[in-house]
Amino acid sequence: CFDSRRRQSPRSCQHADLARLAHESRFSVNEVEALYELFKKLSCSIIDDGLIHKEELRLALFQAPYGENLFLDRVFDLFDEKKNGVIEFEEFIHALSVFHPYAPIEEKIDFAFRLYDLRQTGFIEPEEVREMVAAILKESDMILSDELLTMIIDKTFADADSDKDGKISKEEWMAYALKHPTLLKNMTLPYLKDVTTAFPSFIFNTEVED
Amino acid sequence: QPTSMNAFELISMSRALDLGNLFEE
């Protein structure tokens, strides 16, 4: 019931759908239903069709619907499992589940790897890291010389690329991320621990007993 | 000091990577 283009109310969703999504994620049935309230809010902010478009994700994250951002593109692509240009509720739940405080660290590390493996080659390469650092500098209006940028990237690869083949494999990324847990701080959203009490306005609409 | 940071620390500062913003009213 989540992937139709019709507007939906959580009450129109079958308990089996909520239960299935709860089963496929770290969330309880009530939490899935509470997250549906958040999803509805996000998915009607620009185009009221019950799907999150990139502009709507951008509006939620940047408070502005327009403007290119490499990281926004990557986050959107990872949420959009079906690669059809929109985020459906089911995809929203699957992706947010990785950000649950109780999700295994390996899942978080894997998600971050896929985020940074821009060209999906199975490796994070220096050109990709350079592109991402350039993007964050642009986003934050910081200016660094090419020389400094090269130094930062070289230092990072000296630390992360343990077999010195010039690229970071998933195994190397795993070891590197475990050594530098601050890199994963964005991968956990404490809000998700108990979304029904963190957002009391959502409770009104939850009616399924866990 | 950006030079003392690793590249991924810099990258993780992107607002797009802070999904906590989705929950802001």
PDB file of N, CA and C in Angstrom, chain A residues 38 41 60-61 63 71-72 99 115-116 129 132 136 139 148 152 156 176 183 185-186 189 192 199, chain B residues 2-25:
ATOM      1  N   LEU A  38       6.098  11.371   9.490  1.00  0.00           N
ATOM      2  CA  LEU A  38       7.235  12.172   9.016  1.00  0.00           C
ATOM      3  C   LEU A  38       7.332  12.080   7.493  1.00  0.00           C
ATOM      4  N   LYS A  41       4.799  14.208   5.769  1.00  0.00           N
ATOM      5  CA  LYS A  41       5.157  15.632   5.829  1.00  0.00           C
ATOM      6  C   LYS A  41       6.203  15.958   4.748  1.00  0.00           C
ATOM      7  N   ALA A  60      14.155  19.632   2.925  1.00  0.00           N
ATOM      8  CA  ALA A  60      14.210  19.208   4.324  1.00  0.00           C
ATOM      9  C   ALA A  60      15.619  19.354   4.902  1.00  0.00           C
ATOM     10  N   LEU A  61      16.626  19.079   4.082  1.00  0.00           N
ATOM     11  CA  LEU A  61      17.998  19.089   4.599  1.00  0.00           C
ATOM     12  C   LEU A  61      18.659  20.463   4.521  1.00  0.00           C
ATOM     13  N   GLN A  63      16.763  23.452   3.701  1.00  0.00           N
ATOM     14  CA  GLN A  63      15.757  24.528   3.759  1.00  0.00           C
ATOM     15  C   GLN A  63      15.709  25.327   2.457  1.00  0.00           C
ATOM     16  N   PHE A  71      26.474  15.444  -2.232  1.00  0.00           N
ATOM     17  CA  PHE A  71      26.118  14.525  -1.146  1.00  0.00           C
ATOM     18  C   PHE A  71      24.613  14.280  -1.095  1.00  0.00           C
ATOM     19  N   LEU A  72      23.868  15.308  -1.412  1.00  0.00           N
ATOM     20  CA  LEU A  72      22.411  15.135  -1.484  1.00  0.00           C
ATOM     21  C   LEU A  72      22.077  14.093  -2.558  1.00  0.00           C
ATOM     22  N   PHE A  99      20.266   3.843  10.226  1.00  0.00           N
ATOM     23  CA  PHE A  99      20.654   4.943  11.115  1.00  0.00           C
ATOM     24  C   PHE A  99      20.140   4.745  12.545  1.00  0.00           C
ATOM     25  N   LEU A 115      28.027   5.265   0.008  1.00  0.00           N
ATOM     26  CA  LEU A 115      27.838   6.709  -0.159  1.00  0.00           C
ATOM     27  C   LEU A 115      29.069   7.342  -0.823  1.00  0.00           C
ATOM     28  N   TYR A 116      30.240   6.910  -0.375  1.00  0.00           N
ATOM     29  CA  TYR A 116      31.482   7.538  -0.831  1.00  0.00           C
ATOM     30  C   TYR A 116      32.061   6.891  -2.097  1.00  0.00           C
ATOM     31  N   VAL A 129      37.483  11.039  -3.676  1.00  0.00           N
ATOM     32  CA  VAL A 129      37.658  11.776  -2.421  1.00  0.00           C
ATOM     33  C   VAL A 129      37.935  13.251  -2.723  1.00  0.00           C
ATOM     34  N   MET A 132      34.726  14.883  -3.556  1.00  0.00           N
ATOM     35  CA  MET A 132      33.872  15.097  -2.379  1.00  0.00           C
ATOM     36  C   MET A 132      34.418  16.213  -1.489  1.00  0.00           C
ATOM     37  N   ILE A 136      32.481  19.674  -0.446  1.00  0.00           N
ATOM     38  CA  ILE A 136      32.223  20.187   0.911  1.00  0.00           C
ATOM     39  C   ILE A 136      32.826  21.582   1.068  1.00  0.00           C
ATOM     40  N   GLU A 139      30.328  23.775  -0.520  1.00  0.00           N
ATOM     41  CA  GLU A 139      29.118  23.873   0.308  1.00  0.00           C
ATOM     42  C   GLU A 139      29.324  24.801   1.493  1.00  0.00           C
ATOM     43  N   LEU A 148      47.210  22.045  -0.556  1.00  0.00           N
ATOM     44  CA  LEU A 148      46.686  21.625   0.740  1.00  0.00           C
ATOM     45  C   LEU A 148      45.684  20.470   0.568  1.00  0.00           C
ATOM     46  N   ILE A 152      45.912  16.714   2.221  1.00  0.00           N
ATOM     47  CA  ILE A 152      44.857  16.087   3.038  1.00  0.00           C
ATOM     48  C   ILE A 152      44.489  14.713   2.463  1.00  0.00           C
ATOM     49  N   THR A 156      45.159  11.016   4.109  1.00  0.00           N
ATOM     50  CA  THR A 156      44.023  10.112   4.335  1.00  0.00           C
ATOM     51  C   THR A 156      44.297   8.739   3.722  1.00  0.00           C
ATOM     52  N   TYR A 176      39.369   1.218   8.719  1.00  0.00           N
ATOM     53  CA  TYR A 176      39.618   2.655   8.891  1.00  0.00           C
ATOM     54  C   TYR A 176      38.482   3.302   9.698  1.00  0.00           C
ATOM     55  N   LEU A 183      33.997   9.326  12.135  1.00  0.00           N
ATOM     56  CA  LEU A 183      33.549   9.335  10.739  1.00  0.00           C
ATOM     57  C   LEU A 183      32.132   8.792  10.603  1.00  0.00           C
ATOM     58  N   LYS A 185      29.707   9.329  12.884  1.00  0.00           N
ATOM     59  CA  LYS A 185      28.756   9.982  13.806  1.00  0.00           C
ATOM     60  C   LYS A 185      27.435  10.328  13.122  1.00  0.00           C
ATOM     61  N   ASN A 186      27.481  10.616  11.828  1.00  0.00           N
ATOM     62  CA  ASN A 186      26.242  10.922  11.105  1.00  0.00           C
ATOM     63  C   ASN A 186      25.408   9.684  10.802  1.00  0.00           C
ATOM     64  N   LEU A 189      21.156   8.139  14.257  1.00  0.00           N
ATOM     65  CA  LEU A 189      20.212   9.191  14.609  1.00  0.00           C
ATOM     66  C   LEU A 189      19.534   8.807  15.921  1.00  0.00           C
ATOM     67  N   LEU A 192      15.796   8.099  16.433  1.00  0.00           N
ATOM     68  CA  LEU A 192      15.112   6.889  15.973  1.00  0.00           C
ATOM     69  C   LEU A 192      14.939   5.847  17.068  1.00  0.00           C
ATOM     70  N   PHE A 199       8.531  12.351  19.054  1.00  0.00           N
ATOM     71  CA  PHE A 199       7.657  13.222  18.258  1.00  0.00           C
ATOM     72  C   PHE A 199       6.211  13.008  18.685  1.00  0.00           C
TER      73      PHE A 199
ATOM     74  N   PRO B   2      42.155  22.561   8.897  1.00  0.00           N
ATOM     75  CA  PRO B   2      41.768  21.523   7.931  1.00  0.00           C
ATOM     76  C   PRO B   2      42.869  20.500   7.667  1.00  0.00           C
ATOM     77  N   THR B   3      44.146  20.938   7.726  1.00  0.00           N
ATOM     78  CA  THR B   3      45.228  20.001   7.388  1.00  0.00           C
ATOM     79  C   THR B   3      45.372  18.888   8.411  1.00  0.00           C
ATOM     80  N   SER B   4      44.890  19.140   9.638  1.00  0.00           N
ATOM     81  CA  SER B   4      45.020  18.096  10.653  1.00  0.00           C
ATOM     82  C   SER B   4      43.860  17.100  10.568  1.00  0.00           C
ATOM     83  N   MET B   5      42.878  17.380   9.715  1.00  0.00           N
ATOM     84  CA  MET B   5      41.730  16.490   9.578  1.00  0.00           C
ATOM     85  C   MET B   5      41.978  15.505   8.443  1.00  0.00           C
ATOM     86  N   ASN B   6      41.316  14.372   8.522  1.00  0.00           N
ATOM     87  CA  ASN B   6      41.378  13.526   7.343  1.00  0.00           C
ATOM     88  C   ASN B   6      40.227  13.928   6.413  1.00  0.00           C
ATOM     89  N   ALA B   7      40.347  13.512   5.185  1.00  0.00           N
ATOM     90  CA  ALA B   7      39.396  13.967   4.166  1.00  0.00           C
ATOM     91  C   ALA B   7      37.965  13.582   4.507  1.00  0.00           C
ATOM     92  N   PHE B   8      37.784  12.398   5.091  1.00  0.00           N
ATOM     93  CA  PHE B   8      36.422  11.946   5.365  1.00  0.00           C
ATOM     94  C   PHE B   8      35.777  12.724   6.513  1.00  0.00           C
ATOM     95  N   GLU B   9      36.617  13.214   7.440  1.00  0.00           N
ATOM     96  CA  GLU B   9      36.072  14.076   8.493  1.00  0.00           C
ATOM     97  C   GLU B   9      35.508  15.355   7.884  1.00  0.00           C
ATOM     98  N   LEU B  10      36.246  15.894   6.932  1.00  0.00           N
ATOM     99  CA  LEU B  10      35.766  17.094   6.233  1.00  0.00           C
ATOM    100  C   LEU B  10      34.450  16.795   5.510  1.00  0.00           C
ATOM    101  N   ILE B  11      34.446  15.695   4.776  1.00  0.00           N
ATOM    102  CA  ILE B  11      33.280  15.319   3.975  1.00  0.00           C
ATOM    103  C   ILE B  11      32.039  15.135   4.864  1.00  0.00           C
ATOM    104  N   SER B  12      32.255  14.546   6.051  1.00  0.00           N
ATOM    105  CA  SER B  12      31.107  14.239   6.915  1.00  0.00           C
ATOM    106  C   SER B  12      30.463  15.502   7.482  1.00  0.00           C
ATOM    107  N   MET B  13      31.075  16.653   7.212  1.00  0.00           N
ATOM    108  CA  MET B  13      30.479  17.910   7.679  1.00  0.00           C
ATOM    109  C   MET B  13      29.349  18.389   6.773  1.00  0.00           C
ATOM    110  N   SER B  14      29.127  17.707   5.658  1.00  0.00           N
ATOM    111  CA  SER B  14      28.069  18.166   4.746  1.00  0.00           C
ATOM    112  C   SER B  14      26.706  18.132   5.432  1.00  0.00           C
ATOM    113  N   ARG B  15      25.944  19.166   5.209  1.00  0.00           N
ATOM    114  CA  ARG B  15      24.591  19.238   5.768  1.00  0.00           C
ATOM    115  C   ARG B  15      23.709  18.110   5.217  1.00  0.00           C
ATOM    116  N   ALA B  16      24.007  17.690   3.996  1.00  0.00           N
ATOM    117  CA  ALA B  16      23.208  16.626   3.380  1.00  0.00           C
ATOM    118  C   ALA B  16      23.408  15.287   4.097  1.00  0.00           C
ATOM    119  N   LEU B  17      24.524  15.162   4.807  1.00  0.00           N
ATOM    120  CA  LEU B  17      24.806  13.890   5.478  1.00  0.00           C
ATOM    121  C   LEU B  17      24.300  13.882   6.920  1.00  0.00           C
ATOM    122  N   ASP B  18      23.708  14.977   7.348  1.00  0.00           N
ATOM    123  CA  ASP B  18      23.140  15.030   8.691  1.00  0.00           C
ATOM    124  C   ASP B  18      21.627  14.841   8.585  1.00  0.00           C
ATOM    125  N   LEU B  19      21.214  13.588   8.582  1.00  0.00           N
ATOM    126  CA  LEU B  19      19.795  13.290   8.373  1.00  0.00           C
ATOM    127  C   LEU B  19      18.933  13.667   9.569  1.00  0.00           C
ATOM    128  N   GLY B  20      19.584  14.056  10.667  1.00  0.00           N
ATOM    129  CA  GLY B  20      18.825  14.583  11.801  1.00  0.00           C
ATOM    130  C   GLY B  20      18.002  15.792  11.371  1.00  0.00           C
ATOM    131  N   ASN B  21      18.452  16.458  10.322  1.00  0.00           N
ATOM    132  CA  ASN B  21      17.714  17.625   9.812  1.00  0.00           C
ATOM    133  C   ASN B  21      16.331  17.258   9.291  1.00  0.00           C
ATOM    134  N   LEU B  22      16.135  15.987   8.952  1.00  0.00           N
ATOM    135  CA  LEU B  22      14.815  15.558   8.477  1.00  0.00           C
ATOM    136  C   LEU B  22      13.760  15.702   9.571  1.00  0.00           C
ATOM    137  N   PHE B  23      14.237  15.656  10.812  1.00  0.00           N
ATOM    138  CA  PHE B  23      13.295  15.655  11.934  1.00  0.00           C
ATOM    139  C   PHE B  23      13.037  17.051  12.486  1.00  0.00           C
ATOM    140  N   GLU B  24      13.744  18.028  11.910  1.00  0.00           N
ATOM    141  CA  GLU B  24      13.533  19.401  12.370  1.00  0.00           C
ATOM    142  C   GLU B  24      12.161  19.871  11.922  1.00  0.00           C
ATOM    143  N   GLU B  25      11.495  20.581  12.813  1.00  0.00           N
ATOM    144  CA  GLU B  25      10.172  21.131  12.456  1.00  0.00           C
ATOM    145  C   GLU B  25      10.345  22.274  11.468  1.00  0.00           C
TER     146      GLU B  25
END
